[in-house]
């Protein structure tokens, strides 16, 4: 449950960063502005991580069975 709530919080943070970025972009041209790059990076990272946490929840860290042909010879 906490992973899903954390994912929702990250998506809210991504939404706020995206709104701030859009406000800066509509105010005027953004040419190599470090704040704009930071807001874009925050939006991307928080939305990606938040979606993974929200939709998969605790199954994010569940072990995955690998097909026999992709295993090492000793396994």
XYZ file of N, CA and C in Angstrom:
225
model
N 0.817 -1.192 0.000
C 0.000 0.000 0.000
C 0.865 1.261 0.000
N 1.978 1.230 0.734
C 2.810 2.428 0.804
C 3.492 2.718 -0.525
N 3.809 1.676 -1.308
C 4.397 1.920 -2.628
C 3.404 2.620 -3.547
N 2.156 2.224 -3.473
C 1.140 2.862 -4.318
C 0.890 4.308 -3.892
N 0.883 4.560 -2.597
C 0.715 5.944 -2.132
C 1.928 6.794 -2.485
N 3.118 6.204 -2.376
C 4.325 6.913 -2.796
C 4.307 7.213 -4.282
N 3.812 6.274 -5.083
C 3.679 6.498 -6.518
C 2.711 7.622 -6.826
N 1.617 7.660 -6.098
C 0.656 8.744 -6.287
C 1.268 10.088 -5.907
N 2.036 10.113 -4.834
C 2.705 11.353 -4.422
C 3.722 11.807 -5.470
N 4.455 10.854 -6.053
C 5.417 11.206 -7.100
C 4.716 11.735 -8.340
N 3.546 11.193 -8.675
C 2.800 11.700 -9.821
C 2.269 13.113 -9.568
N 1.892 13.385 -8.338
C 1.461 14.754 -7.992
C 2.643 15.717 -8.108
N 3.811 15.298 -7.622
C 5.008 16.129 -7.738
C 5.371 16.362 -9.200
N 5.245 15.326 -10.029
C 5.524 15.473 -11.462
C 4.546 16.445 -12.108
N 3.301 16.391 -11.692
C 2.297 17.304 -12.230
C 2.618 18.755 -11.858
N 3.041 18.968 -10.624
C 3.400 20.329 -10.200
C 4.623 20.852 -10.965
N 5.622 19.993 -11.153
C 6.807 20.404 -11.897
C 6.460 20.696 -13.355
N 5.566 19.901 -13.935
C 5.158 20.132 -15.323
C 4.385 21.436 -15.463
N 3.557 21.753 -14.480
C 2.825 23.032 -14.518
C 3.780 24.215 -14.410
N 4.779 24.093 -13.542
C 5.766 25.170 -13.415
C 6.548 25.342 -14.718
N 6.894 24.233 -15.343
C 7.615 24.289 -16.614
C 6.758 24.922 -17.706
N 5.487 24.547 -17.747
C 4.588 25.131 -18.752
C 4.405 26.630 -18.525
N 4.336 27.049 -17.269
C 4.205 28.474 -16.953
C 5.433 29.244 -17.430
N 6.614 28.661 -17.210
C 7.849 29.310 -17.666
C 7.920 29.361 -19.188
N 7.437 28.307 -19.846
C 7.512 28.250 -21.307
C 6.538 29.223 -21.959
N 5.371 29.404 -21.374
C 4.403 30.327 -21.965
C 4.754 31.784 -21.680
N 5.565 32.020 -20.659
C 5.965 33.386 -20.328
C 6.978 33.937 -21.330
N 7.743 33.068 -21.950
C 8.761 33.507 -22.910
C 9.637 32.339 -23.309
N 10.548 32.608 -24.195
C 11.436 31.553 -24.690
C 12.366 31.063 -23.582
N 12.573 29.758 -23.550
C 13.490 29.147 -22.590
C 14.683 28.638 -23.381
N 15.768 29.376 -23.375
C 16.963 28.965 -24.104
C 18.034 28.527 -23.125
N 18.201 27.198 -23.021
C 19.244 26.610 -22.185
C 19.198 27.125 -20.746
N 18.023 27.213 -20.208
C 17.824 27.649 -18.836
C 17.958 26.432 -17.915
N 18.829 26.525 -16.919
C 19.086 25.391 -16.030
C 17.849 25.013 -15.228
N 17.046 25.978 -14.854
C 15.830 25.679 -14.101
C 14.836 24.897 -14.943
N 14.728 25.244 -16.204
C 13.823 24.519 -17.097
C 14.291 23.079 -17.294
N 15.588 22.893 -17.437
C 16.129 21.533 -17.574
C 15.862 20.729 -16.303
N 16.037 21.340 -15.155
C 15.793 20.666 -13.882
C 14.316 20.295 -13.730
N 13.427 21.203 -14.091
C 12.002 20.906 -14.007
C 11.613 19.786 -14.961
N 12.198 19.772 -16.143
C 11.917 18.703 -17.102
C 12.421 17.359 -16.582
N 13.594 17.348 -15.976
C 14.148 16.106 -15.431
C 13.304 15.606 -14.260
N 12.882 16.501 -13.394
C 12.023 16.128 -12.269
C 10.707 15.555 -12.764
N 10.125 16.197 -13.776
C 8.870 15.707 -14.341
C 9.029 14.302 -14.894
N 10.086 14.077 -15.669
C 10.299 12.766 -16.279
C 10.556 11.689 -15.229
N 11.468 11.941 -14.312
C 11.831 10.927 -13.319
C 10.683 10.619 -12.363
N 10.009 11.652 -11.895
C 8.915 11.426 -10.956
C 7.722 10.746 -11.622
N 7.437 11.094 -12.861
C 6.302 10.449 -13.520
C 6.614 8.994 -13.866
N 7.837 8.706 -14.280
C 8.203 7.319 -14.593
C 8.194 6.445 -13.344
N 8.846 6.912 -12.308
C 8.910 6.147 -11.071
C 7.538 6.055 -10.404
N 6.811 7.144 -10.406
C 5.475 7.152 -9.804
C 4.521 6.201 -10.497
N 4.568 6.146 -11.824
C 3.698 5.219 -12.549
C 4.071 3.777 -12.246
N 5.364 3.485 -12.179
C 5.794 2.118 -11.855
C 5.337 1.725 -10.451
N 5.487 2.612 -9.495
C 5.065 2.316 -8.124
C 3.547 2.191 -8.024
N 2.828 3.073 -8.691
C 1.375 3.086 -8.574
C 0.742 1.859 -9.221
N 1.183 1.481 -10.393
C 0.512 0.411 -11.125
C 0.987 -0.990 -10.739
N 2.239 -1.145 -10.336
C 2.707 -2.482 -9.980
C 2.718 -2.720 -8.483
N 2.870 -1.685 -7.700
C 2.843 -1.826 -6.246
C 3.920 -2.761 -5.738
N 3.560 -3.685 -4.865
C 4.563 -4.576 -4.278
C 5.110 -5.600 -5.274
N 4.448 -5.780 -6.395
C 4.933 -6.740 -7.394
C 6.126 -6.204 -8.177
N 6.496 -4.986 -7.921
C 7.639 -4.387 -8.601
C 8.925 -5.139 -8.282
N 9.047 -5.636 -7.063
C 10.251 -6.327 -6.631
C 10.093 -7.845 -6.592
N 9.029 -8.362 -7.167
C 8.796 -9.802 -7.179
C 9.792 -10.484 -8.121
N 10.270 -11.670 -7.758
C 11.196 -12.382 -8.638
C 10.493 -12.805 -9.932
N 11.248 -12.793 -11.006
C 10.721 -13.148 -12.315
C 11.415 -14.415 -12.779
N 10.649 -15.358 -13.268
C 11.227 -16.600 -13.756
C 11.766 -16.384 -15.174
N 12.996 -16.799 -15.392
C 13.665 -16.613 -16.679
C 13.613 -17.927 -17.450
N 13.368 -17.819 -18.746
C 13.305 -19.019 -19.580
C 14.645 -19.754 -19.558
N 14.586 -21.046 -19.755
C 15.774 -21.885 -19.649
C 16.850 -21.488 -20.664
N 16.465 -21.091 -21.845
C 17.466 -20.756 -22.868
C 18.242 -19.485 -22.546
N 17.730 -18.622 -21.647
C 18.423 -17.385 -21.294
C 19.250 -17.520 -20.016
N 19.206 -18.661 -19.374
C 19.982 -18.878 -18.140
C 21.418 -19.272 -18.481
N 22.291 -19.136 -17.478
C 23.654 -19.592 -17.632
C 23.678 -21.106 -17.636
N 24.741 -21.666 -18.121
C 24.821 -23.127 -18.222
C 24.828 -23.793 -16.848
N 25.384 -23.138 -15.843
C 25.479 -23.725 -14.504
C 24.196 -23.654 -13.714
N 23.234 -22.836 -14.131
C 21.992 -22.644 -13.359
C 20.980 -23.724 -13.643
